[in-house]
Amino acid sequence: MKLFFPAVLMVLLVGCGTASRTVSLNMGPSGTLILTPRSGGGPVALNGHEFETAMAKLARRVRPSPRPQEAAQRLFDVETRSGSYTYEASSRRLTPLAPGAHLKEQASKAEVELTRDYMHWCERTGRPGDCLRLLTGSRTLDSDGRLALCMALAKASVLDEMSEAFRDMADPQAMAAAVLWTWTTYMVLITVPEPVSKGIAAVMTATLIAYVGIDTFWSLIVGFRHLMDEADRATTFSALREAGERYGQVMGRNAARAFAMVAMAAIGSPAPALAARVPKLPSATLAAAQAETQMGIRLAAVGEVKAAALSAGSLTLTLAPGAVAMTANSQGSRRFSKADRDAAYEKSQDAAGRARCEYCDEELTREPGRSDTYEADHRQPYSKGGPSSGDNLAPSCRTCNREKGAQDLDTDWIPPKNR
C-alpha cells in the first residue's frame, strides 16, 4: 500500500468518543485557560443558494492544479513526509520501505475492476473520465484514491452543488477535485493527535468547530478513523459506496457544506489569508457566536490560532503570543443584560409606543416579559472590542443584524435608512 501520510497518522484518537469535552487555550506567558464547551452546539445552517454563491466566489481566485492531491500535500506541508509503507492491518503498523524503494505496482484484478467501476460512476453522473482526479499518480485506485472516493460518496449531493457552483469555470471537475483532495488531506492530518497541526490546518480546525460545533466535529473525526479502515479493506465499488454513505449520515448536509466551503477558502492560501476570508463566509455571525460558546475565542481571532491538537476528550488551541485579548472572555460576556435590553427597547419606542430598528426603522415586536425576542446589536463591533453595555446596544431587526455582522469591517456597512 502506498500512502502519502506518515506512519504516525495511523496512531488515531483513543477515547475521543467521550461525552465530556474540554478546550484548553494555550496563551503562552499569559497561561492556559481551560473551559467546557456549552451544550447544544451543532452545525450552523447553510442553505444551498448561499453555499453555491460562496463557492463560486471563492473559486474565482483559484487556478486548480492538474495534480490536486500533490497540491493539497503542499498546502498542509506533508509532501516531505510522503513515502511508501507496508501496512499490517491486524497490528495497525506501518513499516517504511528503504529510501527510494517502492511497493510492487502490479494491479490486481479487483483493483482493475474497482477502477473501472469508478470510471463508470463518473460517466453515470455526467462527469466522464477520471472525474475526481484520483488516477493522476496511479493507473488504478490506490488507498488514497479509495479514501477520497469514499469522501465524495459520503455527500454526493454536496458534490453536485459544487459542480453547479463551478459550472461557468473552464474546468469545473478540476475545481471540485481540488476541494475534495484538500478536504480529505486535512481530515487525514487532523485525525491524529501527533504531529500537532499547525498553520492553515489549525485555522481550519478552529473555523470548522465554529461552524459545526465541537461534538459534531469530534464525531466526524471518530467516523473518519473508521472510514479510513473501511476504505483500506474495500475491494469493490459497492463497499466504498456503503462506507461513504454511512459516514455521510454522520456528517449531515450542513456540516458537509461547511467542510467543503472552508476547504475551498483554504486552497492556495497561507493561514492569514484564510483567516481574513472567514468573517465574509455565509452565516459567519452564527459561527462567531458558536466559536465563543464552544472554544472560548472570537471568530475574528481565528488567525491567532497557531496550532491545534486533539487528544482523548480534549482540544488544545495554541494562540499567538499576546493573543489573550482575542479570547471571548477578555472583554466580558457577549450577551447584553436583561436590564440593558429592556431599557434600549423602551428608549427606541416612538410616540405611539412602537419600537423601531435603529438601522432601518422596521417595527420591532416584543413578547410580554421577553426582552430576548428582538435582536440586540453591538454598535461598536464586539469583535473589535465593543462592550456589551447599554450604551453600545442598538435594537435591531434580524435582517440588519445579520447583514451588518457579515461585513468584514462594520464601519463599511451603511444602514438601509441612510442609503
XYZ file of C-alpha atoms in Angstrom:
419
model
C 0.000 0.000 0.000
C 1.352 3.430 -0.900
C 0.356 6.214 1.471
C 1.251 9.895 1.325
C 0.906 10.322 5.088
C 3.473 9.344 7.742
C 3.274 6.268 9.900
C 2.206 8.299 12.914
C -1.054 9.078 11.163
C -2.272 5.615 11.986
C -1.948 6.380 15.711
C -5.538 7.516 15.903
C -7.551 9.219 18.615
C -8.083 6.995 21.624
C -11.141 7.523 23.764
C -12.329 10.517 21.760
C -15.900 9.269 21.896
C -16.316 10.519 25.453
C -19.216 12.871 26.104
C -17.033 15.131 28.293
C -15.054 17.665 26.254
C -12.590 20.297 27.356
C -10.922 23.080 25.415
C -7.550 24.429 26.506
C -6.384 27.809 25.240
C -2.605 27.925 25.490
C -1.732 31.623 25.676
C 1.982 31.286 26.409
C 3.200 33.561 29.209
C -0.404 34.531 29.945
C -1.161 30.971 30.997
C -3.685 28.360 29.904
C -7.445 28.775 30.008
C -9.485 25.577 30.298
C -13.202 25.579 29.566
C -16.047 23.180 28.965
C -17.950 23.854 25.716
C -21.563 24.839 26.219
C -24.020 22.087 25.347
C -26.362 22.465 22.427
C -23.805 23.304 19.758
C -24.294 21.910 16.282
C -23.874 22.635 12.581
C -24.773 26.161 11.542
C -27.459 26.218 8.854
C -26.119 26.890 5.355
C -28.726 26.950 2.610
C -27.912 25.726 -0.866
C -28.009 29.117 -2.559
C -25.656 30.719 -0.034
C -23.307 27.763 -0.292
C -23.154 27.744 -4.087
C -22.725 31.528 -4.252
C -19.870 31.437 -1.744
C -18.159 28.538 -3.513
C -18.368 30.282 -6.883
C -16.936 33.485 -5.414
C -14.087 31.691 -3.657
C -13.273 29.674 -6.775
C -12.668 32.764 -8.889
C -9.340 33.389 -7.165
C -8.074 29.806 -7.639
C -6.350 28.105 -10.545
C -6.833 24.383 -9.877
C -3.790 22.156 -10.119
C -3.815 19.262 -12.597
C -2.489 17.176 -9.680
C -4.796 18.137 -6.800
C -3.519 15.544 -4.336
C 0.026 16.887 -4.573
C -1.279 20.455 -4.272
C -3.121 19.508 -1.074
C 0.029 17.887 0.302
C 1.970 21.085 -0.304
C -0.759 23.199 1.288
C -0.510 21.225 4.528
C 3.250 20.703 4.302
C 3.077 16.938 4.285
C 4.908 16.345 0.999
C 8.310 15.913 2.621
C 6.924 13.165 4.829
C 5.496 11.113 1.969
C 6.773 7.678 1.141
C 5.956 4.018 0.711
C 4.908 1.809 3.595
C 3.673 -1.686 4.175
C 0.594 -1.749 6.375
C -0.245 -4.738 8.571
C -3.997 -4.492 9.138
C -4.025 -6.874 12.105
C -1.456 -4.895 14.110
C -2.196 -1.428 12.678
C 1.521 -0.991 11.999
C 3.139 0.813 9.103
C 6.655 -0.218 8.126
C 8.518 2.282 5.916
C 10.445 0.894 2.996
C 14.052 1.833 2.420
C 14.665 5.253 0.777
C 13.922 5.041 -2.908
C 12.152 1.703 -2.563
C 8.589 1.279 -3.756
C 5.920 -1.317 -3.469
C 5.055 -3.644 -6.293
C 2.936 -1.742 -8.800
C 1.239 -4.741 -10.431
C -2.503 -4.147 -10.125
C -4.742 -6.977 -9.024
C -7.912 -7.972 -10.849
C -10.000 -6.485 -8.023
C -8.145 -3.155 -8.274
C -8.702 -3.027 -12.023
C -12.411 -3.777 -11.646
C -12.794 -1.216 -8.863
C -11.128 1.426 -11.006
C -13.376 0.541 -13.946
C -16.454 0.868 -11.719
C -15.247 4.278 -10.538
C -14.929 5.446 -14.151
C -18.422 4.132 -14.906
C -19.751 6.056 -11.897
C -18.157 9.240 -13.214
C -19.851 8.673 -16.565
C -23.247 7.956 -14.993
C -23.069 11.201 -13.011
C -22.363 13.226 -16.154
C -18.634 13.624 -15.498
C -16.904 11.172 -17.850
C -13.279 10.241 -17.340
C -11.277 10.482 -14.130
C -13.783 12.983 -12.748
C -12.260 13.320 -9.266
C -8.613 13.225 -10.406
C -7.961 10.054 -8.425
C -5.681 8.486 -11.034
C -3.059 11.188 -11.564
C -0.387 9.139 -9.775
C -1.588 5.594 -10.346
C -3.235 3.524 -13.045
C -5.681 2.093 -10.532
C -7.271 3.438 -7.360
C -4.712 3.268 -4.568
C -5.519 3.612 -0.858
C -5.532 7.406 -1.057
C -7.831 7.351 -4.056
C -10.253 4.951 -2.377
C -10.412 7.207 0.688
C -11.061 10.316 -1.421
C -13.755 8.438 -3.349
C -15.427 7.491 -0.053
C -15.469 11.163 0.890
C -17.095 12.044 -2.433
C -19.709 9.322 -1.999
C -20.384 10.426 1.575
C -22.124 13.548 0.384
C -22.726 13.204 -3.332
C -25.418 15.895 -3.136
C -22.871 18.465 -1.938
C -20.548 17.371 -4.745
C -23.401 18.113 -7.150
C -23.847 21.554 -5.564
C -20.150 22.255 -6.064
C -20.389 21.226 -9.705
C -23.276 23.663 -10.113
C -21.296 26.430 -8.415
C -18.318 25.835 -10.722
C -20.326 25.379 -13.925
C -19.070 28.616 -15.508
C -15.417 27.742 -14.951
C -13.167 26.332 -17.640
C -12.814 23.019 -15.774
C -15.472 22.513 -13.079
C -14.305 18.953 -12.402
C -10.764 20.100 -11.632
C -12.045 22.613 -9.089
C -14.305 20.059 -7.404
C -11.361 17.644 -7.266
C -9.206 20.329 -5.646
C -11.804 20.798 -2.905
C -12.164 17.042 -2.403
C -8.430 16.423 -2.049
C -7.952 19.428 0.238
C -10.815 18.224 2.428
C -9.560 14.614 2.509
C -5.933 15.542 3.194
C -6.975 17.839 6.034
C -9.072 15.082 7.603
C -6.167 12.634 7.478
C -3.893 15.202 9.100
C -6.256 16.295 11.881
C -7.498 12.803 12.735
C -4.213 12.119 14.503
C -3.093 13.754 17.763
C 0.557 13.903 16.699
C 2.027 15.748 14.983
C 0.175 18.839 16.137
C -1.494 20.532 13.183
C -0.152 23.987 12.594
C -0.591 26.889 10.228
C -3.522 26.687 7.884
C -4.720 23.326 9.279
C -5.020 24.887 12.748
C -7.027 27.825 11.374
C -9.286 25.392 9.525
C -9.863 23.396 12.708
C -10.953 26.428 14.724
C -13.165 27.675 11.879
C -14.818 24.303 11.365
C -15.603 23.881 15.057
C -17.208 27.325 14.953
C -19.404 26.144 12.056
C -20.305 22.618 13.194
C -19.805 22.578 16.977
C -17.258 20.544 18.873
C -19.449 17.450 19.341
C -20.167 17.147 15.621
C -16.508 17.806 14.816
C -15.445 15.046 17.191
C -17.986 12.621 15.756
C -16.626 13.284 12.285
C -13.061 12.636 13.426
C -14.052 9.331 15.033
C -16.105 8.424 11.972
C -13.231 9.266 9.654
C -10.982 6.879 11.560
C -13.420 4.063 10.755
C -13.780 5.298 7.184
C -10.017 5.012 6.666
C -10.121 1.398 7.821
C -13.114 0.587 5.632
C -11.613 2.262 2.569
C -8.405 0.314 3.067
C -10.230 -3.020 3.267
C -12.700 -2.353 0.447
C -12.157 -4.244 -2.787
C -15.367 -3.251 -4.601
C -17.080 -0.021 -5.527
C -20.218 -1.045 -3.642
C -18.185 -1.482 -0.442
C -16.749 2.007 -0.857
C -20.207 3.416 -1.525
C -21.660 1.806 1.600
C -18.781 3.085 3.744
C -19.079 6.574 2.307
C -22.843 6.731 2.749
C -22.560 5.638 6.390
C -20.091 8.437 7.011
C -22.367 10.844 5.171
C -25.174 10.062 7.610
C -22.890 11.056 10.490
C -21.867 14.236 8.712
C -25.160 15.693 7.546
C -25.574 18.264 4.797
C -24.810 21.437 6.774
C -21.544 20.047 8.127
C -20.585 18.776 4.668
C -21.196 22.211 3.188
C -19.137 23.831 5.940
C -16.176 21.488 5.398
C -16.296 21.960 1.628
C -16.579 25.749 1.981
C -13.648 26.038 4.387
C -11.545 23.737 2.188
C -12.359 25.924 -0.818
C -11.368 29.045 1.114
C -8.066 27.426 2.098
C -6.878 26.301 -1.332
C -3.650 28.001 -2.355
C -3.642 30.310 0.659
C -1.443 30.940 3.689
C -3.138 30.844 7.079
C -3.569 34.656 7.392
C -5.384 34.824 4.042
C -7.812 32.106 5.091
C -8.413 33.841 8.426
C -9.232 37.081 6.600
C -11.883 35.304 4.487
C -13.652 33.614 7.387
C -15.723 36.652 8.535
C -17.076 37.008 4.981
C -18.354 33.431 4.712
C -22.096 32.728 4.874
C -23.567 32.505 8.399
C -20.340 33.867 9.898
C -22.363 35.699 12.554
C -23.844 32.447 13.843
C -20.462 30.739 13.635
C -18.926 33.605 15.621
C -21.383 33.055 18.454
C -20.611 29.342 18.459
C -16.852 29.994 18.453
C -17.294 31.715 21.803
C -19.510 29.087 23.420
C -17.572 26.097 22.051
C -13.947 27.289 22.132
C -13.856 30.494 24.145
C -12.441 32.563 21.278
C -13.842 35.208 18.966
C -14.074 34.237 15.316
C -12.104 37.358 14.459
C -9.242 35.730 16.397
C -9.121 32.598 14.273
C -5.919 33.792 12.612
C -4.267 33.860 16.036
C -4.671 30.084 16.369
C -1.216 28.760 15.581
C -1.629 25.099 16.497
C -4.419 22.647 17.248
C -4.062 19.291 18.959
C -6.729 16.660 19.582
C -6.382 14.025 22.264
C -8.810 11.937 24.288
C -11.688 14.296 25.016
C -9.571 17.419 24.761
C -8.849 20.117 22.196
C -5.837 22.360 22.749
C -5.536 25.582 20.764
C -2.234 27.420 20.937
C -2.691 31.147 20.398
C -0.080 33.583 19.153
C 1.913 35.499 21.795
C -0.114 38.428 23.073
C -3.393 36.982 21.803
C -5.023 36.933 25.239
C -7.161 39.894 24.143
C -8.639 37.707 21.404
C -10.279 35.259 23.799
C -14.011 35.591 24.221
C -13.892 36.346 27.946
C -11.194 39.008 27.630
C -13.799 41.742 27.377
C -16.647 40.189 29.316
C -19.763 38.458 28.097
C -21.029 38.970 24.563
C -24.623 38.992 25.835
C -26.379 42.166 26.952
C -28.097 42.111 30.332
C -31.892 41.927 30.519
C -31.983 45.386 32.115
C -29.972 46.902 29.263
C -32.162 45.181 26.657
C -35.356 46.401 28.317
C -34.002 49.946 28.606
C -32.915 50.014 24.965
C -36.311 48.729 23.817
C -38.160 51.378 25.796
C -35.835 54.086 24.504
C -36.401 53.033 20.887
C -40.182 53.478 21.080
C -41.825 56.304 19.189
C -44.736 58.468 20.393
C -47.208 55.701 19.564
C -45.229 53.171 21.602
C -43.806 51.335 18.594
C -40.166 50.226 18.906
C -38.071 50.583 15.765
C -34.929 49.009 14.340
C -32.169 51.571 14.713
C -30.858 50.799 11.225
C -33.950 50.557 9.003
C -36.899 51.742 11.152
C -38.710 48.412 10.818
C -41.140 47.907 13.681
C -39.937 45.526 16.372
C -42.189 43.354 18.471
C -41.524 42.121 21.966
C -43.436 39.390 23.706
C -44.588 40.395 27.198
C -41.708 39.976 29.614
C -39.401 38.709 26.850
C -36.618 41.156 26.071
C -34.834 38.484 24.049
C -37.445 38.373 21.279
C -35.735 41.098 19.246
C -32.133 41.496 18.089
C -29.585 43.415 20.167
C -26.629 44.582 18.090
C -23.279 45.988 19.215
C -22.878 49.440 17.641
C -19.138 49.140 18.105
C -18.455 45.552 16.994
C -17.875 43.065 19.765
C -15.098 41.540 17.648
C -13.329 44.920 17.705
C -13.605 45.347 21.465
C -17.104 46.823 21.728
C -18.563 46.250 25.214
C -21.862 44.541 25.977
C -23.226 47.587 27.760
C -26.414 49.587 27.360
C -24.534 52.461 25.712
C -23.386 50.115 22.943
C -26.743 48.368 22.377
C -28.714 49.046 19.207
C -32.190 47.455 18.926
C -32.194 45.811 15.524
C -34.271 43.681 13.211
C -32.853 40.283 12.319
C -32.099 41.266 8.715
C -29.975 44.276 9.642
C -28.186 42.402 12.404
C -27.190 39.576 10.052
C -26.279 41.917 7.203
C -24.118 44.123 9.408
C -22.426 41.155 11.054
C -21.479 39.647 7.700
C -19.291 42.631 6.817
C -15.529 42.289 7.149
C -15.491 45.736 8.789
C -18.678 47.051 10.371
C -17.582 50.607 9.513
C -18.063 49.686 5.846
C -21.738 48.946 6.401
C -24.306 51.628 5.616
C -27.677 51.226 7.396
C -30.620 50.877 4.982
C -32.232 54.117 6.166
C -29.043 56.031 5.251
C -28.636 54.614 1.760
